[in-house]
Structure formats: C-alpha cells, structure tokens
mmCIF file of C-alpha atoms in Angstrom:
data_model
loop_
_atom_site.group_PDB
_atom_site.id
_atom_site.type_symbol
_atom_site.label_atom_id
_atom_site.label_comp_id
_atom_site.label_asym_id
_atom_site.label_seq_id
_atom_site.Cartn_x
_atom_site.Cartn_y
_atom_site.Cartn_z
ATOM 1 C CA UNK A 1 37.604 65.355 67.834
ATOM 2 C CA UNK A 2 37.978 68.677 69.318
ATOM 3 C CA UNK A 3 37.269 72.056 67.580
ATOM 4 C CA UNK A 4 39.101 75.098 67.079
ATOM 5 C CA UNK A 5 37.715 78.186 66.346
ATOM 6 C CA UNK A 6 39.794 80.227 64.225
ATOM 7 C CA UNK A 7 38.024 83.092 62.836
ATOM 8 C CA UNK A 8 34.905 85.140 62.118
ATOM 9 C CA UNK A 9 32.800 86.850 59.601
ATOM 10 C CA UNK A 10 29.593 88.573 59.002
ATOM 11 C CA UNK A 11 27.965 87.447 55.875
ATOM 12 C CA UNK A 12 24.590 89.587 55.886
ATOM 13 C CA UNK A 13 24.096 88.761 52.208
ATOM 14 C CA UNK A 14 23.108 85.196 53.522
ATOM 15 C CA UNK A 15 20.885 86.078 56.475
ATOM 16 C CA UNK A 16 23.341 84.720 58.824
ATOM 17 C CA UNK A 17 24.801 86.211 62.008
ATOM 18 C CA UNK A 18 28.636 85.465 61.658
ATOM 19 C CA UNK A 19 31.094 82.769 59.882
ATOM 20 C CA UNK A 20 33.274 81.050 61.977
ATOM 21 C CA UNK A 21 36.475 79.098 60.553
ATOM 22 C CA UNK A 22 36.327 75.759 62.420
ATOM 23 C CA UNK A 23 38.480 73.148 62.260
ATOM 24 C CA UNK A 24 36.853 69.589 62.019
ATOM 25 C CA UNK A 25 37.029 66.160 59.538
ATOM 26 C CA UNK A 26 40.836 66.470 59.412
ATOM 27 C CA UNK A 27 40.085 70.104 57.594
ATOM 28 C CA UNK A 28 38.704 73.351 58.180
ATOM 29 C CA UNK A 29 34.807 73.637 57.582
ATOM 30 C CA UNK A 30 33.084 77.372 57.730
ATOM 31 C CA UNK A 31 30.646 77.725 60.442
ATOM 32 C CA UNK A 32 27.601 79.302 59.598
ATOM 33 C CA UNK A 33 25.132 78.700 61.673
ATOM 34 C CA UNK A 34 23.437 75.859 64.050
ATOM 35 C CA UNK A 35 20.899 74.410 62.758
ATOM 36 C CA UNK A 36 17.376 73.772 63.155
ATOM 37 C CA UNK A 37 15.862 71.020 64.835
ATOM 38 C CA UNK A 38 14.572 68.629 61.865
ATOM 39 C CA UNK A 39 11.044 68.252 61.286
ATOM 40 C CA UNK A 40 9.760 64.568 60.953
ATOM 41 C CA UNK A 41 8.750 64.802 57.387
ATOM 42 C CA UNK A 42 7.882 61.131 56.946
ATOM 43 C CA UNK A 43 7.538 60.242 53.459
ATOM 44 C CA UNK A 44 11.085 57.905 52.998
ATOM 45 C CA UNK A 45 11.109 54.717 54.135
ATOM 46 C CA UNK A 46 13.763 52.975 56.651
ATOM 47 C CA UNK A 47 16.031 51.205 55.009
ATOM 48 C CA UNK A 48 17.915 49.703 57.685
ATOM 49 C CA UNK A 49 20.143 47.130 55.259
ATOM 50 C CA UNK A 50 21.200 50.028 52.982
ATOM 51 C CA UNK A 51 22.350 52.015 56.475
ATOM 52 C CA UNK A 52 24.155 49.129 57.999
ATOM 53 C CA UNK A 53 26.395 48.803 54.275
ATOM 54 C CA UNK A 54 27.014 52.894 54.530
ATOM 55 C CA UNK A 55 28.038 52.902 58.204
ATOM 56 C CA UNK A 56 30.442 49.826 57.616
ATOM 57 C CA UNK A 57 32.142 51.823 54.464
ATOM 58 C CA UNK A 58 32.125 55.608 56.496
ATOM 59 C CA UNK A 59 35.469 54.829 57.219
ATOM 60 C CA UNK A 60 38.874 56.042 56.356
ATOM 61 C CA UNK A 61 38.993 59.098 54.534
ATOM 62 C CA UNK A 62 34.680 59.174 55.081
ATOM 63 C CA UNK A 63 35.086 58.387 58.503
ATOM 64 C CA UNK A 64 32.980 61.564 59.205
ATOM 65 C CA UNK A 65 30.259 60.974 57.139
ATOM 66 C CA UNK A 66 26.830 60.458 59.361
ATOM 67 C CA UNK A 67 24.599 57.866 58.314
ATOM 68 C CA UNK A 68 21.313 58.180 57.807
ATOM 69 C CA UNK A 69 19.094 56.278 60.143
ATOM 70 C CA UNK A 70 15.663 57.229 59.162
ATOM 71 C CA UNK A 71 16.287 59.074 55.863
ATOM 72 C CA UNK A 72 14.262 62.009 54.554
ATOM 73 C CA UNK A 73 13.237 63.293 51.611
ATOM 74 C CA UNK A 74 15.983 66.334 50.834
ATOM 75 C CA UNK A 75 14.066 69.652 50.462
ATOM 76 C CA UNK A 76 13.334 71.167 47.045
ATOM 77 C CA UNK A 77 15.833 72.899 46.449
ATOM 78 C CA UNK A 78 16.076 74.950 43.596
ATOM 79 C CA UNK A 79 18.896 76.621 41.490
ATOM 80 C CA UNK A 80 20.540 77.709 38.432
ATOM 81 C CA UNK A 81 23.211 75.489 35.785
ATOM 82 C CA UNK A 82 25.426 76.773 33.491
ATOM 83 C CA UNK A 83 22.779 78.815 31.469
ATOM 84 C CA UNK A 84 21.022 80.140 33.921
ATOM 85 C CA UNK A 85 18.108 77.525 33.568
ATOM 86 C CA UNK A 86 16.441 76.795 36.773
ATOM 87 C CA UNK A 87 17.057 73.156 37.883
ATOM 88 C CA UNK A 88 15.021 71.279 40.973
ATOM 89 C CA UNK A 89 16.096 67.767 42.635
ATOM 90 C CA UNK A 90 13.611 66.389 40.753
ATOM 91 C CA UNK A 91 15.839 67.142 37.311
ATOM 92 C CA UNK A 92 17.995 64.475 38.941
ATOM 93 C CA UNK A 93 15.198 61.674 39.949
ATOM 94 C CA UNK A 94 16.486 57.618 39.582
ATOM 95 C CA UNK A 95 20.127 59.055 40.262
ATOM 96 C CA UNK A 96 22.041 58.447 43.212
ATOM 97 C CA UNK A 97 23.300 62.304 43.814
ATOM 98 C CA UNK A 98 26.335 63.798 45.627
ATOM 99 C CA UNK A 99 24.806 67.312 46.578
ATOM 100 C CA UNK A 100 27.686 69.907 47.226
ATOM 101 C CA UNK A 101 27.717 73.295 48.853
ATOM 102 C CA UNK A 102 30.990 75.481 48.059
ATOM 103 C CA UNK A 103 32.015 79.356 47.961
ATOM 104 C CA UNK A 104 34.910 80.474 46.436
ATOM 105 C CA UNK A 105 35.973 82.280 49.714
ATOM 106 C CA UNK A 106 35.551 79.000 51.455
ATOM 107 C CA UNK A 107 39.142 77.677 51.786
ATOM 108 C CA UNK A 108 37.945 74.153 52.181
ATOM 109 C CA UNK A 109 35.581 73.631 49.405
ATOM 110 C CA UNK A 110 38.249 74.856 47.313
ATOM 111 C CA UNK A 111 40.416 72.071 48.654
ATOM 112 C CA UNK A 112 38.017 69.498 48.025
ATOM 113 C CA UNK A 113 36.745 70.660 44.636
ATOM 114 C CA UNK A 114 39.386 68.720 42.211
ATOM 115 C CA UNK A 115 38.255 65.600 44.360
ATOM 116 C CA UNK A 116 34.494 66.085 43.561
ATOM 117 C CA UNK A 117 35.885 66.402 40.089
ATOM 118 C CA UNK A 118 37.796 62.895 39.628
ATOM 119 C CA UNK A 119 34.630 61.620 41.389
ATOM 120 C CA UNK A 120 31.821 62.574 38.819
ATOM 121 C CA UNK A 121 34.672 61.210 36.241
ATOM 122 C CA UNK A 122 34.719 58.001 37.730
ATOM 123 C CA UNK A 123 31.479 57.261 38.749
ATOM 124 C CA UNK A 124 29.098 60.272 36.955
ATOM 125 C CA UNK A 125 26.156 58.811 34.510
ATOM 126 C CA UNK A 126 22.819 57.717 34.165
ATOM 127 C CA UNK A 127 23.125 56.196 37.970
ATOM 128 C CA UNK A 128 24.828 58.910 39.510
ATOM 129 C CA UNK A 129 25.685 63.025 39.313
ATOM 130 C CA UNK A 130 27.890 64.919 41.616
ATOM 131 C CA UNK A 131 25.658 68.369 42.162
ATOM 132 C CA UNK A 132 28.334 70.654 43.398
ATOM 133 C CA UNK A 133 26.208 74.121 43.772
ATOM 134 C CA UNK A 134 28.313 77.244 44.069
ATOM 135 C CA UNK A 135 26.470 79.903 46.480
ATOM 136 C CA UNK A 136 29.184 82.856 46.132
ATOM 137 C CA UNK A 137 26.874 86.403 46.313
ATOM 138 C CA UNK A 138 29.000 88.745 44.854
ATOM 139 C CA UNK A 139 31.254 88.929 42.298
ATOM 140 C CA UNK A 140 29.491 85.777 40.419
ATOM 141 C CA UNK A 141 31.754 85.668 37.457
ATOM 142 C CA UNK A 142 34.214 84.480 40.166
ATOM 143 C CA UNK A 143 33.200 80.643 40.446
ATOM 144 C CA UNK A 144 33.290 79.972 36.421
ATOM 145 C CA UNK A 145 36.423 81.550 36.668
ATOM 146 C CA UNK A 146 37.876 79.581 39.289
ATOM 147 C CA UNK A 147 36.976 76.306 38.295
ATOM 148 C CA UNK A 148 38.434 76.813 34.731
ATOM 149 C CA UNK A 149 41.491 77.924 36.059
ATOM 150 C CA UNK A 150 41.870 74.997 38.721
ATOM 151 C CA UNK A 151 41.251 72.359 35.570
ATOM 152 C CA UNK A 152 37.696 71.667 36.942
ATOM 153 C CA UNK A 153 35.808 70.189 34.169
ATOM 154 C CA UNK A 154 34.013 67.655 34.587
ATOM 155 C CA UNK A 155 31.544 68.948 37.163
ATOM 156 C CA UNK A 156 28.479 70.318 35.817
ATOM 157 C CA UNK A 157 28.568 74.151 36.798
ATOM 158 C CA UNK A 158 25.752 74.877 39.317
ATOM 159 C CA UNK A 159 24.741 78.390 41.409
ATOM 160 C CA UNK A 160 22.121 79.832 43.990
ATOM 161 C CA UNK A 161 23.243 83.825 44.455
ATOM 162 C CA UNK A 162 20.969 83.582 47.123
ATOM 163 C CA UNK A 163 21.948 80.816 48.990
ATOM 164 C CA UNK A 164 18.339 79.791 49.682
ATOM 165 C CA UNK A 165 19.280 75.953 48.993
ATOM 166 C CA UNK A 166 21.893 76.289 52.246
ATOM 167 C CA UNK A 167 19.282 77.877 54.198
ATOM 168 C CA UNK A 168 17.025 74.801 53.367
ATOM 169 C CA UNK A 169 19.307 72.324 54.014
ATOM 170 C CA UNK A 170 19.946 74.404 57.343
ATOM 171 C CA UNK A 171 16.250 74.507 58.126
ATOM 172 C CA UNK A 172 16.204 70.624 57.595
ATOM 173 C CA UNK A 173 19.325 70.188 59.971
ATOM 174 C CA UNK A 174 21.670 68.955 57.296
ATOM 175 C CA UNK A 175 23.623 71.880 57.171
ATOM 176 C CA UNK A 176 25.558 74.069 59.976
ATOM 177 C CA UNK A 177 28.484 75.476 57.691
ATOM 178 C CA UNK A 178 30.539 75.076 54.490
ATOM 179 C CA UNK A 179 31.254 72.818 52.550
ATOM 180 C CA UNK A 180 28.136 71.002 53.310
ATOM 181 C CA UNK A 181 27.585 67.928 51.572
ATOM 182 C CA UNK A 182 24.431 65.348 51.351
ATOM 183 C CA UNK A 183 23.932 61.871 49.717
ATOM 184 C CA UNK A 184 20.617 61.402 48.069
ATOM 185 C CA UNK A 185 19.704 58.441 46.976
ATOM 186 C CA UNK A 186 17.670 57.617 43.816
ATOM 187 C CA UNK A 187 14.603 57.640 45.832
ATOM 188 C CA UNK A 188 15.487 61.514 46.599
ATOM 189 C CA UNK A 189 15.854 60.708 50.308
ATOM 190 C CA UNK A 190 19.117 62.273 52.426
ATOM 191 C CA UNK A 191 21.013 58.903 53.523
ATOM 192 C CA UNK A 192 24.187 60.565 54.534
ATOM 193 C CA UNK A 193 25.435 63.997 55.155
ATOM 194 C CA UNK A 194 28.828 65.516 55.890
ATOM 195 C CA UNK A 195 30.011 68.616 57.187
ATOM 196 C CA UNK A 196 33.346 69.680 56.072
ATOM 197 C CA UNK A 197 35.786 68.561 53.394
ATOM 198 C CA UNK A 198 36.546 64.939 52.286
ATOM 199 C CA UNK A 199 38.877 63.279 49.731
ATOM 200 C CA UNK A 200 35.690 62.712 47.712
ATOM 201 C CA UNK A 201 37.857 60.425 44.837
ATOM 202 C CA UNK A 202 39.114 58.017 47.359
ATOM 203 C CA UNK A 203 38.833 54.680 47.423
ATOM 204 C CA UNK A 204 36.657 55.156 50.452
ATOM 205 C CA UNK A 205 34.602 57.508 48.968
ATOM 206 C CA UNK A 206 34.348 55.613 46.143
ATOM 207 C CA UNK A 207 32.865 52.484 48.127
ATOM 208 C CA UNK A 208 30.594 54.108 50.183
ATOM 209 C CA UNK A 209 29.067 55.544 46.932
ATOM 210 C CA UNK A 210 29.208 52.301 45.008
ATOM 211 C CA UNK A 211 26.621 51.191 48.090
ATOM 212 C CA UNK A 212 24.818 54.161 47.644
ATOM 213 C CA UNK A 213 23.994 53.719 44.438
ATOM 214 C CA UNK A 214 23.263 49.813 44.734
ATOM 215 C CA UNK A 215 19.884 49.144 43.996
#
C-alpha cells in the first residue's frame, strides 16, 4: 500500500539522521532509518514447514507480518528489566518470544501497547514471553509512568536508554522505524518481523503465534 510521509524529526540521541511519521500496516509507524543490507549469518536452519504455517496465518489483522524464509539467529541484544538488571536473549532461551520496540513519543506503539498486554495474558509462560523493550532517552521515569497509568500490567517492564538493541536490529535489517517488532522462535532465530503496529491480541495474532510456538 502506498506511503505517506507526514512528518520529521531529528533524534541525535539515537545516532540517527531524522524521524519520519509514515503511514503503513493500516497505522502510522516512525521512520528511522533504512536499513542495512543483512549479513548471511548462517547458523539457523531452514525450516520451510514452520514458514509455509506462518505465511498461511499472516493474514487479517497480521497481514503485514513478513515471513521468514531463511531465519537468523536475532542479534544479542542486551538491556535492562524492571531493576535495572541486565538481561540478554539468551535469559529467554526454549521460549517462543514476541520482541517489541516502543517510545513513549511514538504514537503507534502507544496504540498497540494494551494489545501486547492482553497477548502476554493469554498466551505468556514457560513457552512464550512478550519482550516489549522501551528505548525512550530522556526523561526515563516516563515509560513506568505511562504504562501504569494506561493499566499495562502484565508486560514485564523492559529499557535500553541507548537504543543500541534498535540499532542492532537495524544493522541486521529487521528494523527501519518504530514500533519494530520480531518473532523469535525457541531456537532464538528471527522467523517473522513487522514494521509498524498490529492488533497483537487478535485472533490472528493469536494463531500465527500458536504456530510459532508449535514445536
């Protein structure tokens, strides 16, 4: 579908030349940046049955969810919880994982945030975590605040100040602006990636996790 560009904004904090409102996936997603080429990092292997069951299900409201043909391994990425404890993929190996980027002074990932919410209710456990990492750089009592306020509270609370894990999903071509949002399987390999907002609780989303997580 087409996209409109709507507005721009430097965000030097982030290493970034400008951010750029776009509207695409039926909602606005923040521009950042284009991103790299991906390096062929090897390492996951093809699993061609598991892609044929998530294209089939990207449909509705996931129809712009891009499945993974040759999935990677997702970088190491590495940020803070709650109490300031630094936490690595790795904390979340065996789990299928929903890894979310938001910023409170992204419109969209505000949108999508009670959806993320419902969706660790429903389907969070030992199988399966919704990471939603918060990569505001100023003003970081902000996101706590926010989230209590909207009645988030079933997301675990997750930040990077420094927004290095967007810059290394960037690098790795899985990220281009905000929200950005990755499926990891248990395996810690990227099978699906979104850019911009989604109704995360829906019975779509729902399915195409439910495959996700199928071992």
């Amino acid at each position: 579908m087409g996209l409109k560009f709507l507005a721009s904004r430097s965000k030097a904090s982030l290493g970034l030349l400008g951010v750029l409102a776009l509207a695409i996936a039926g909602g606005l997603v923040y521009a950042l940046a284009t991103p790299k080429p991906q390096a062929d990092t090897g390492a996951c292997a093809a699993d061609a049955a598991l892609a044929a069951r998530l294209d089939e299900l990207a449909r509705g409201e996931v129809a712009a969810v891009q499945v993974e043909k040759r999935p990677k391994p997702i970088p190491a990425l590495a940020f803070k919880d709650a109490d300031g404890k630094t936490v690595t993929m790795a904390d979340f190996a065996g789990r299928t994982v929903l890894v979310n980027l938001w910023a409170t002074w992204c419109v969209p990932c505000r949108k999508e945030m009670p959806a993320l919410d419902q969706l660790q209710a429903k389907l969070g456990g030992d199988d399966f975590q919704v990471v939603a990492i918060n990569i505001d750089t100023r003003n970081l009592d902000k996101p706590k605040a926010w989230l209590t306020e909207n009645g988030i509270h079933t997301l675990g609370y997750y930040a990077d100040p420094e927004a290095k894990v967007f810059q290394a999903l960037k690098e790795a071509g899985k990220a281009f602006g905000m929200p950005t949002t990755v499926v990891v399987d248990r395996n810690g390999c990227m099978v699906a990636n979104l850019a911009g907002p989604a109704e995360w609780a829906s019975a779509d989303a729902v399915s195409l996790i439910k495959a996700a997580m199928a071992r």
